[in-house]
Short mmCIF file of C-alpha atoms in Angstrom, two decimals:
data_model
loop_
_atom_site.label_atom_id
_atom_site.label_comp_id
_atom_site.label_asym_id
_atom_site.label_seq_id
_atom_site.Cartn_x
_atom_site.Cartn_y
_atom_site.Cartn_z
CA MET A 1 0.00 0.00 0.00
CA ALA A 2 1.24 3.48 -0.88
CA THR A 3 2.40 5.77 1.94
CA ILE A 4 2.09 9.49 2.56
CA ARG A 5 5.86 9.83 1.95
CA GLU A 6 5.49 8.32 -1.53
CA ILE A 7 2.64 10.70 -2.30
CA ALA A 8 4.76 13.64 -1.13
CA LYS A 9 7.66 12.51 -3.34
CA ILE A 10 5.55 12.21 -6.50
CA ALA A 11 3.65 15.45 -5.82
CA GLN A 12 6.93 17.23 -4.96
CA VAL A 13 5.54 18.62 -1.71
CA SER A 14 6.25 18.05 1.97
CA VAL A 15 4.70 15.25 4.03
CA ALA A 16 3.01 17.95 6.12
CA THR A 17 1.34 19.37 3.00
CA VAL A 18 0.01 15.92 2.05
CA SER A 19 -1.38 15.53 5.57
CA ARG A 20 -3.09 18.92 5.37
CA VAL A 21 -4.69 18.04 2.02
CA LEU A 22 -5.90 14.65 3.33
CA ASN A 23 -7.46 16.32 6.37
CA ASP A 24 -9.00 19.10 4.27
CA HIS A 25 -7.14 21.83 6.11
CA PRO A 26 -7.15 25.37 4.70
CA TYR A 27 -4.13 27.37 3.53
CA VAL A 28 -2.98 24.89 0.89
CA SER A 29 -2.65 26.32 -2.62
CA LYS A 30 -4.81 24.95 -5.43
CA GLU A 31 -1.69 23.84 -7.33
CA LYS A 32 -0.39 21.77 -4.41
CA LYS A 33 -3.84 20.28 -3.76
CA ARG A 34 -4.09 19.30 -7.41
CA ALA A 35 -0.62 17.72 -7.35
CA VAL A 36 -1.40 15.73 -4.19
CA HIS A 37 -4.74 14.47 -5.54
CA GLN A 38 -3.06 13.45 -8.80
CA ALA A 39 -0.40 11.50 -6.88
CA ILE A 40 -3.11 9.82 -4.77
CA LYS A 41 -4.86 8.75 -7.96
CA GLU A 42 -1.64 7.40 -9.52
CA LEU A 43 -0.75 5.39 -6.41
CA ASN A 44 -4.33 4.22 -5.80
CA TYR A 45 -3.96 5.38 -2.20
CA SER A 46 -6.74 4.70 0.31
CA ARG A 47 -6.78 5.97 3.88
CA ASN A 48 -6.92 3.66 6.87
CA LEU A 49 -10.09 4.92 8.55
CA LYS A 50 -9.47 3.07 11.80
CA ALA A 51 -5.98 4.56 12.08
CA ILE A 52 -7.38 8.03 11.44
CA GLN A 53 -9.98 7.51 14.16
CA LEU A 54 -7.28 6.47 16.63
CA ALA A 55 -5.12 9.46 15.75
CA ASN A 56 -7.92 12.04 15.82
CA LYS A 57 -10.08 10.41 18.51
CA HIS A 58 -13.04 11.09 16.21
CA SER A 59 -14.61 9.11 13.37
CA ASN A 60 -16.37 12.20 11.93
CA LEU A 61 -19.36 9.90 11.41
CA VAL A 62 -22.77 10.83 12.81
CA GLY A 63 -25.61 8.32 13.00
CA VAL A 64 -29.06 9.52 11.95
CA VAL A 65 -31.86 7.21 13.09
CA LEU A 66 -35.19 7.70 11.32
CA PRO A 67 -38.19 5.40 10.83
CA LYS A 68 -38.64 5.97 7.09
CA ILE A 69 -36.38 7.74 4.63
CA ASP A 70 -39.03 8.23 1.93
CA LEU A 71 -41.39 10.48 3.93
CA PRO A 72 -40.99 14.19 3.01
CA TYR A 73 -40.76 15.27 6.67
CA PHE A 74 -37.72 13.07 7.33
CA SER A 75 -36.23 13.80 3.90
CA GLU A 76 -36.25 17.51 4.72
CA ILE A 77 -34.59 16.88 8.09
CA VAL A 78 -31.86 14.91 6.29
CA GLU A 79 -31.45 17.77 3.80
CA GLY A 80 -30.76 20.17 6.67
CA LEU A 81 -28.37 17.67 8.26
CA ALA A 82 -26.52 17.11 4.98
CA GLU A 83 -25.99 20.81 4.31
CA GLU A 84 -24.55 21.32 7.79
CA ALA A 85 -22.45 18.13 7.55
CA ARG A 86 -20.67 19.54 4.47
CA LYS A 87 -19.78 22.71 6.37
CA LEU A 88 -18.49 20.77 9.39
CA HIS A 89 -16.68 18.07 7.36
CA LEU A 90 -18.80 15.32 8.88
CA GLN A 91 -20.30 12.22 7.27
CA LEU A 92 -23.85 11.01 7.93
CA VAL A 93 -24.80 7.37 8.45
CA LEU A 94 -28.54 6.97 7.80
CA ILE A 95 -30.18 4.16 9.77
CA GLN A 96 -33.78 3.33 8.81
CA SER A 97 -35.37 1.73 11.85
CA ASN A 98 -39.02 1.26 10.82
CA TYR A 99 -39.62 1.91 14.54
CA GLU A 100 -37.93 -1.40 15.39
CA THR A 101 -36.21 -1.09 18.76
CA GLU A 102 -33.56 -3.66 17.85
CA LYS A 103 -32.35 -1.57 14.89
CA GLU A 104 -32.26 1.53 17.08
CA ARG A 105 -30.30 -0.42 19.67
CA GLU A 106 -27.79 -1.48 16.97
CA ALA A 107 -27.20 2.19 16.17
CA LEU A 108 -26.52 2.93 19.83
CA GLU A 109 -24.08 0.02 19.95
CA LEU A 110 -22.11 1.67 17.12
CA LEU A 111 -21.84 4.72 19.36
CA ARG A 112 -20.66 2.56 22.25
CA GLY A 113 -18.01 1.04 19.97
CA HIS A 114 -16.75 4.55 19.06
CA LEU A 115 -17.58 3.92 15.40
CA MET A 116 -19.70 7.08 15.42
CA ASP A 117 -19.20 10.39 17.21
CA GLY A 118 -22.87 10.87 18.07
CA ILE A 119 -26.45 10.00 17.16
CA ILE A 120 -29.45 12.07 16.13
CA PHE A 121 -32.85 10.42 16.66
CA CYS A 122 -35.38 11.91 14.23
CA SER A 123 -38.01 9.70 15.83
CA ARG A 124 -37.75 6.56 17.94
CA ALA A 125 -39.46 3.55 19.48
CA ILE A 126 -36.74 2.64 22.00
CA SER A 127 -37.29 3.92 25.55
CA LEU A 128 -35.44 6.95 26.87
CA THR A 129 -34.45 4.83 29.86
CA GLU A 130 -32.41 2.62 27.54
CA VAL A 131 -31.08 5.51 25.44
CA ARG A 132 -29.88 7.15 28.65
CA THR A 133 -27.45 4.26 29.28
CA TYR A 134 -25.54 5.21 26.11
CA GLN A 135 -25.11 8.93 26.82
CA GLU A 136 -21.62 8.44 28.26
CA TYR A 137 -20.34 7.26 24.86
CA GLY A 138 -21.16 10.42 22.92
CA PRO A 139 -23.76 13.12 22.30
CA ILE A 140 -27.31 12.01 21.53
CA ILE A 141 -29.76 14.57 20.12
CA LEU A 142 -33.52 13.99 20.07
CA LEU A 143 -35.79 15.72 17.56
CA GLU A 144 -38.78 15.54 19.85
CA ASP A 145 -40.47 17.64 22.51
CA THR A 146 -39.13 15.78 25.56
CA ASP A 147 -39.58 16.77 29.19
CA GLN A 148 -36.44 14.88 30.25
CA ASP A 149 -33.90 17.47 31.42
CA ASP A 150 -30.83 15.28 30.86
CA PHE A 151 -31.35 14.97 27.08
CA TYR A 152 -30.47 17.39 24.30
CA SER A 153 -33.60 18.01 22.22
CA ILE A 154 -34.62 20.24 19.32
CA SER A 155 -38.26 20.51 18.22
CA ILE A 156 -41.30 22.73 18.12
CA PRO A 157 -43.50 22.81 21.27
CA HIS A 158 -45.95 20.20 19.98
CA ASP A 159 -48.55 20.73 22.69
CA GLN A 160 -48.66 24.48 22.04
CA ALA A 161 -48.73 24.05 18.26
CA PHE A 162 -51.51 21.46 18.37
CA SER A 163 -53.57 23.57 20.78
CA TYR A 164 -53.08 26.54 18.47
CA GLY A 165 -54.38 24.52 15.51
CA LEU A 166 -57.46 23.36 17.42
CA GLU A 167 -58.15 26.89 18.67
CA TYR A 168 -57.91 28.15 15.08
CA LEU A 169 -60.47 25.57 13.91
CA HIS A 170 -62.73 26.50 16.84
CA SER A 171 -62.45 30.18 15.93
CA LYS A 172 -63.77 29.24 12.48
CA GLY A 173 -66.91 27.81 14.06
CA HIS A 174 -65.89 24.17 14.51
CA LYS A 175 -66.64 22.20 17.68
CA LYS A 176 -66.82 18.71 16.23
CA MET A 177 -63.11 18.19 15.55
CA ALA A 178 -61.21 15.01 14.71
CA ILE A 179 -57.45 14.48 14.79
CA ALA A 180 -55.08 12.21 12.87
CA LEU A 181 -51.65 11.28 14.20
CA ASN A 182 -49.04 8.55 14.03
CA ARG A 183 -48.15 6.44 17.09
CA THR A 184 -50.29 7.10 20.14
CA ASP A 185 -47.41 5.96 22.38
CA GLY A 186 -44.89 8.49 21.01
CA ILE A 187 -44.02 11.51 23.18
CA ASN A 188 -45.13 14.05 20.56
CA SER A 189 -48.40 12.18 19.95
CA GLN A 190 -49.12 11.97 23.68
CA LYS A 191 -48.73 15.73 23.95
CA ARG A 192 -51.09 16.21 20.99
CA ILE A 193 -53.72 13.90 22.46
CA HIS A 194 -53.48 15.75 25.78
CA SER A 195 -54.02 19.07 23.96
CA TYR A 196 -57.00 17.60 22.08
CA LYS A 197 -58.68 16.27 25.22
CA LYS A 198 -58.11 19.56 27.02
CA MET A 199 -59.68 21.49 24.12
CA MET A 200 -62.72 19.19 23.95
CA GLU A 201 -63.28 19.63 27.69
CA GLN A 202 -63.03 23.42 27.37
CA ILE A 203 -65.69 23.57 24.65
CA LYS A 204 -67.79 20.90 26.43
CA GLU A 205 -67.58 18.36 23.61
CA PRO A 206 -67.35 14.63 24.35
CA ILE A 207 -64.11 12.88 23.44
CA ARG A 208 -65.00 10.35 20.76
CA LYS A 209 -62.33 7.68 20.39
CA ASN A 210 -63.36 6.99 16.79
CA TRP A 211 -62.50 10.60 15.96
CA ILE A 212 -58.88 10.01 16.96
CA PHE A 213 -57.29 8.39 13.90
CA ASP A 214 -53.94 6.79 14.71
CA HIS A 215 -51.07 5.07 12.86
CA CYS A 216 -51.44 7.70 10.14
CA LEU A 217 -48.39 8.90 8.20
CA SER A 218 -48.91 8.78 4.43
CA MET A 219 -51.35 9.83 1.71
CA GLU A 220 -52.68 6.26 1.71
CA ASP A 221 -53.49 6.68 5.40
CA GLY A 222 -55.39 9.86 4.50
CA VAL A 223 -57.50 7.80 2.09
CA SER A 224 -58.24 5.32 4.92
CA ILE A 225 -59.34 8.18 7.19
CA VAL A 226 -62.03 9.23 4.69
CA GLN A 227 -63.21 5.64 4.30
CA LYS A 228 -63.62 5.41 8.09
CA TYR A 229 -65.22 8.87 8.16
CA LEU A 230 -67.91 7.68 5.75
CA LEU A 231 -68.91 4.92 8.18
CA LEU A 232 -69.32 7.28 11.15
CA LYS A 233 -72.89 7.93 12.29
CA GLU A 234 -71.88 11.27 13.76
CA LYS A 235 -69.29 13.01 11.64
CA PRO A 236 -66.72 15.69 12.57
CA THR A 237 -66.80 18.99 10.68
CA ALA A 238 -63.02 19.49 10.86
CA ILE A 239 -59.86 17.42 11.12
CA LEU A 240 -56.36 18.36 12.26
CA THR A 241 -53.68 16.10 10.74
CA THR A 242 -50.04 15.93 11.80
CA ASN A 243 -48.60 16.23 8.28
CA ASP A 244 -49.45 17.53 4.82
CA GLN A 245 -49.28 14.09 3.16
CA LEU A 246 -52.14 12.91 5.34
CA ALA A 247 -54.15 16.03 4.60
CA ALA A 248 -53.59 15.61 0.85
CA GLY A 249 -54.83 12.02 1.03
CA VAL A 250 -57.95 13.13 2.93
CA ILE A 251 -58.71 15.90 0.41
CA LEU A 252 -58.22 13.73 -2.69
CA GLU A 253 -60.34 10.87 -1.32
CA ALA A 254 -63.02 13.29 -0.08
CA ALA A 255 -63.46 14.62 -3.61
CA LYS A 256 -64.26 11.10 -4.86
CA HIS A 257 -67.15 10.89 -2.39
CA GLN A 258 -68.57 14.39 -2.99
CA ILE A 259 -67.36 15.60 0.41
CA ASN A 260 -66.80 19.32 -0.04
CA ILE A 261 -63.66 20.84 1.50
CA PRO A 262 -63.96 22.98 3.61
CA GLN A 263 -67.79 23.23 3.62
CA ASP A 264 -68.41 19.64 4.77
CA LEU A 265 -65.00 18.96 6.28
CA ALA A 266 -62.33 21.53 7.10
CA VAL A 267 -58.74 20.25 6.91
CA LEU A 268 -55.77 21.76 8.77
CA SER A 269 -52.35 20.10 8.74
CA PHE A 270 -48.74 20.53 9.82
CA ASP A 271 -45.35 21.02 8.09
CA ASN A 272 -45.95 23.36 5.09
CA GLN A 273 -44.44 20.90 2.61
CA ASP A 274 -44.58 21.60 -1.14
CA ILE A 275 -47.75 19.52 -1.52
CA SER A 276 -49.62 21.89 0.81
CA LYS A 277 -48.62 24.83 -1.39
CA VAL A 278 -49.71 23.08 -4.60
CA MET A 279 -53.05 21.96 -3.11
CA ASP A 280 -53.70 25.17 -1.12
CA ILE A 281 -53.88 23.26 2.17
CA SER A 282 -54.12 25.35 5.33
CA THR A 283 -51.20 24.26 7.49
CA ILE A 284 -48.98 25.08 10.44
CA GLY A 285 -45.46 25.60 9.14
CA ILE A 286 -42.52 24.01 10.93
CA PRO A 287 -38.82 24.83 10.25
CA ILE A 288 -38.04 21.17 9.49
CA LYS A 289 -34.80 21.76 7.59
CA GLU A 290 -33.55 24.09 10.32
CA MET A 291 -34.31 21.40 12.88
CA GLY A 292 -31.84 19.11 11.10
CA SER A 293 -29.09 21.70 10.73
CA GLU A 294 -29.43 22.90 14.33
CA ALA A 295 -29.27 19.32 15.62
CA LEU A 296 -25.95 18.70 13.87
CA LYS A 297 -24.53 22.04 15.02
CA ALA A 298 -25.42 21.15 18.61
CA LEU A 299 -23.87 17.68 18.33
CA TYR A 300 -20.66 19.13 16.87
CA LYS A 301 -20.39 21.76 19.64
CA ILE A 302 -20.86 19.10 22.32
CA ARG A 303 -18.23 16.87 20.71
CA GLU A 304 -15.73 19.72 20.49
CA GLY A 305 -16.49 21.04 23.98
CA LEU A 306 -17.36 24.45 22.58
CA GLN A 307 -19.78 27.00 24.08
CA PRO A 308 -22.48 25.58 26.39
CA VAL A 309 -25.30 24.01 24.38
CA LYS A 310 -28.87 24.57 25.53
CA LYS A 311 -30.42 21.23 26.53
CA LYS A 312 -33.93 21.96 25.25
CA ARG A 313 -34.31 24.08 22.11
CA GLU A 314 -37.75 25.00 20.79
CA LEU A 315 -38.20 26.37 17.27
CA PRO A 316 -41.14 28.56 16.21
CA PHE A 317 -44.22 27.48 14.25
CA LYS A 318 -46.48 29.59 12.03
CA LEU A 319 -50.08 29.29 10.82
CA ILE A 320 -50.42 29.52 7.03
CA GLU A 321 -54.02 30.14 5.98
CA ARG A 322 -55.05 28.77 2.60
CA LEU A 323 -58.28 27.28 1.25
CA THR A 324 -59.10 24.13 3.25
CA VAL A 325 -60.48 25.78 6.41
#
């Protein structure tokens, strides 16, 4: 295998210059960089990652655990992470868990083995009690609205945002409101359900379990919501969904059954994804991309021991009124 000395000899530069180029350090001229890269190509040189990790005490790899990569919400988080990773010279390792605790545990074991510098959980099924046992091995950032003071978290205040959405629907004359969310056992979902029950009590409306649609994530799930809605004896006049994909599915399926939006059923969603703009869906905008970039910034600062990082960071949300309410 070629050595750094051989690269330096062919490129006609010092060993120190080769090292700076390999580690992407500044203050190396374009000509010298070009010469070093040409020598690397000629010698078919590959770096020993394990040796680099031992020398630098960092792998520069960050694990990103997410349930599904193909959902726009998580894709936008990854986009924010990727942009920040380029600036910080970090590499992302995407781990699709499908909410399987064993896969999430495997990611944490990589952190324990020092194969990654930290982990960002975009969403999770594994308990915080178990996650807590891995905190000593590196920074762990949660993209959820947790009440646990010993975790670093970045999110919007889900209870406030959900209450705001329900209050907006109520201000438009709706009392019979349904909600659609993902896992009822998730922290964010629990906060949303609490906000919903509190609102129903305030306006003296009974809490109807069949108006709480769960395990809903995709457009297909939105279609299923309408099919269940059609079977209801007493129907809600409005629905608050936790993402724009769901809302789009509801609206498209409603049209097939002559359910007028918003006259028969008002629809308010979350995220402000492109589909909500195209379909004029009223939504509560969330800075999803910023959530990703801020999570990686925080992880990097913790790793480097830089300025104190705030444990709990809440980002703002914004109501965007369109045509579905």
